[in-house]
Amino acid sequence: VLQLFAQRALPVIVLKGAFLADVVYAHDSERRMGDVDLLVPKEQIEESIDALRLLGYTTSLDHPAQEDFSFHHHAPPFAKHGFPTIELHWDVIFAEQRFPIDLVGVWQRARPAVIAGAPALGLSPDDLLLHLCIHAANHRLHGGLRASYDIAMTVSHYASEIDWDVFTARARQWRAGRSVFLMLRLAKDLFGAPVPTV
């Protein structure tokens, strides 16, 4: 999928598990996942859907790109027998959650990455950590402690790159302070994540 997106010059940020498995964890077998989440520009969602369909992925709706952008943040899951389900996101959270995330800045700060041997983009360390914290808190740790462990592993992996002053300011800008504090505290207390004391 990523190879085809690259061939078609479709920008894509690999989110959550698929990125963590290849970049943050020592080996991809250490991070299992139920699906693959890909962030694409909203204006290129139709092209991205066409690319998935070209590879044999199908979804339950005839026109998945006509989902209401104001209420959703990803198209319906795309499935292909024998392969992980893929969710195409145009935003990182539900619009109804009302976090004022600077999506333009997220794209500007994204970094080149190689995922499963293919070129792609990944969130910047600060944005990745913020996204993981917000997602885990909003889902009330659905799926157990894996989300906290992901956060601990991310903090450890990027310990020398995270500017905590910038991170804190962005968390406030996104109005995510409580979610971020809760998830970082859990990661620190449960897994010894090197989060500075404030």
XYZ file of C-alpha atoms in Angstrom:
198
model
C 0.000 0.000 0.000
C 2.738 2.461 0.950
C 4.703 1.644 -2.205
C 1.661 2.421 -4.358
C 0.985 5.641 -2.452
C 4.601 6.672 -3.059
C 4.347 5.854 -6.767
C 1.230 8.019 -6.997
C 2.808 10.853 -4.968
C 0.108 10.522 -2.296
C 1.431 11.775 1.046
C 0.665 9.431 3.927
C 1.497 9.505 7.640
C 1.531 6.086 9.290
C -0.182 6.340 12.674
C -0.087 4.428 15.961
C 0.677 0.693 15.904
C 2.124 0.310 12.416
C 4.537 3.193 13.011
C 5.431 2.120 16.541
C 6.110 -1.471 15.469
C 8.645 -0.434 12.835
C 10.243 2.615 14.453
C 9.799 2.685 18.227
C 9.855 -0.982 19.222
C 13.036 -3.015 18.854
C 11.266 -5.564 16.655
C 7.907 -5.345 14.908
C 6.788 -8.621 16.518
C 6.708 -6.807 19.874
C 3.768 -4.607 18.809
C 0.714 -6.408 17.508
C -2.213 -4.495 16.016
C -5.696 -5.096 14.730
C -5.581 -2.620 11.863
C -3.370 -0.102 10.099
C -4.181 3.595 10.452
C -3.032 5.930 7.678
C -3.442 9.719 7.686
C -3.907 11.301 4.259
C -4.803 14.865 3.265
C -8.579 15.340 3.219
C -8.444 16.705 -0.318
C -6.779 13.480 -1.507
C -9.060 10.992 0.223
C -10.708 9.949 -3.083
C -7.327 9.235 -4.705
C -6.246 7.275 -1.629
C -9.416 5.184 -1.715
C -8.858 4.479 -5.416
C -5.339 3.263 -4.614
C -6.640 0.853 -1.965
C -9.294 -0.470 -4.327
C -6.668 -1.004 -7.012
C -4.907 -3.333 -4.558
C -8.089 -5.303 -3.911
C -9.294 -3.648 -0.699
C -13.049 -3.252 -0.281
C -15.356 -1.466 2.126
C -19.016 -1.665 3.057
C -19.976 1.653 1.420
C -20.113 2.457 -2.274
C -18.920 6.033 -1.718
C -16.856 6.068 1.510
C -15.362 9.487 0.773
C -18.814 11.044 1.057
C -18.790 10.498 4.817
C -19.608 13.748 6.632
C -16.225 15.327 7.342
C -17.647 17.324 10.245
C -18.606 14.188 12.188
C -15.989 11.615 11.201
C -12.222 11.466 11.007
C -11.715 8.364 8.902
C -13.400 6.407 6.124
C -14.999 3.024 6.861
C -12.438 0.222 7.292
C -11.026 -1.326 4.121
C -10.555 -5.088 4.159
C -8.679 -7.601 2.052
C -8.602 -11.306 2.856
C -5.362 -12.287 4.541
C -4.241 -8.707 5.197
C -4.767 -6.208 8.029
C -7.744 -3.873 7.837
C -6.810 -0.333 6.771
C -8.408 2.879 8.026
C -7.824 6.014 5.980
C -7.900 9.045 8.279
C -8.166 12.682 7.242
C -7.878 13.849 10.855
C -6.247 12.356 13.949
C -9.345 12.554 16.185
C -13.129 12.778 15.893
C -14.289 16.293 15.042
C -16.824 16.079 17.888
C -14.026 15.766 20.459
C -13.254 19.438 19.823
C -9.520 19.381 20.404
C -8.176 22.293 18.314
C -5.398 20.252 16.748
C -3.279 22.174 14.255
C -3.461 19.664 11.411
C -1.475 21.915 9.060
C 1.338 21.999 11.624
C 1.104 18.230 12.073
C 1.765 17.762 8.351
C 4.552 20.363 8.320
C 6.338 18.675 11.235
C 5.940 15.127 9.888
C 9.182 13.269 9.252
C 10.239 10.848 6.532
C 10.116 7.236 7.660
C 10.528 3.767 6.215
C 7.715 1.442 7.245
C 7.786 -2.219 6.184
C 10.496 -1.264 3.706
C 8.412 1.428 2.037
C 8.740 5.237 2.127
C 6.179 7.100 4.214
C 5.894 9.790 6.854
C 5.644 9.609 10.623
C 4.462 12.161 13.147
C 7.132 14.282 14.797
C 8.084 12.916 18.254
C 6.056 15.609 20.056
C 2.985 15.110 17.881
C 3.275 11.322 18.112
C 3.351 11.444 21.906
C 0.445 13.909 22.039
C -1.603 11.782 19.675
C -0.952 8.610 21.669
C -1.924 10.330 24.933
C -5.122 11.869 23.541
C -6.166 8.649 21.804
C -5.571 6.488 24.899
C -7.393 8.856 27.232
C -10.355 9.273 24.894
C -10.689 5.493 24.546
C -10.433 5.105 28.349
C -7.596 2.603 27.966
C -9.781 0.277 25.934
C -7.548 -2.685 25.177
C -5.747 -2.646 28.519
C -2.364 -1.193 29.354
C -0.869 -1.461 25.880
C -1.558 2.223 25.251
C 0.379 3.192 28.392
C 3.229 0.939 27.362
C 3.253 2.487 23.863
C 3.579 5.898 25.500
C 6.391 4.715 27.772
C 8.256 3.192 24.828
C 7.786 6.365 22.777
C 9.100 8.601 25.570
C 12.124 6.314 26.007
C 12.804 6.093 22.273
C 12.679 9.865 21.747
C 14.019 10.900 25.171
C 16.780 13.057 23.702
C 14.522 14.691 21.086
C 11.438 15.726 23.025
C 11.473 19.381 23.994
C 9.215 19.223 27.036
C 8.565 22.974 27.045
C 7.383 22.847 23.430
C 5.462 19.639 24.118
C 3.673 21.165 27.114
C 2.823 24.333 25.207
C 1.373 22.310 22.331
C -0.650 20.135 24.716
C -2.176 23.319 26.143
C -2.750 24.729 22.665
C -4.631 21.540 21.756
C -6.540 21.739 25.081
C -5.339 18.255 25.907
C -3.520 18.960 29.173
C -5.577 16.627 31.354
C -5.436 13.703 28.929
C -1.713 14.146 28.432
C -0.957 14.484 32.153
C -2.969 11.368 32.990
C -1.369 9.181 30.341
C 2.183 10.368 31.016
C 1.692 9.806 34.754
C 0.506 6.248 34.107
C 3.424 5.561 31.761
C 5.862 6.908 34.359
C 4.356 5.091 37.350
C 3.676 1.762 35.638
C 6.578 1.446 33.222
C 9.212 3.919 34.399
C 8.901 6.231 31.394
C 11.517 9.022 31.681
C 8.959 11.818 31.991
C 10.263 14.900 33.796
C 8.616 15.896 37.071
C 6.600 19.108 36.851
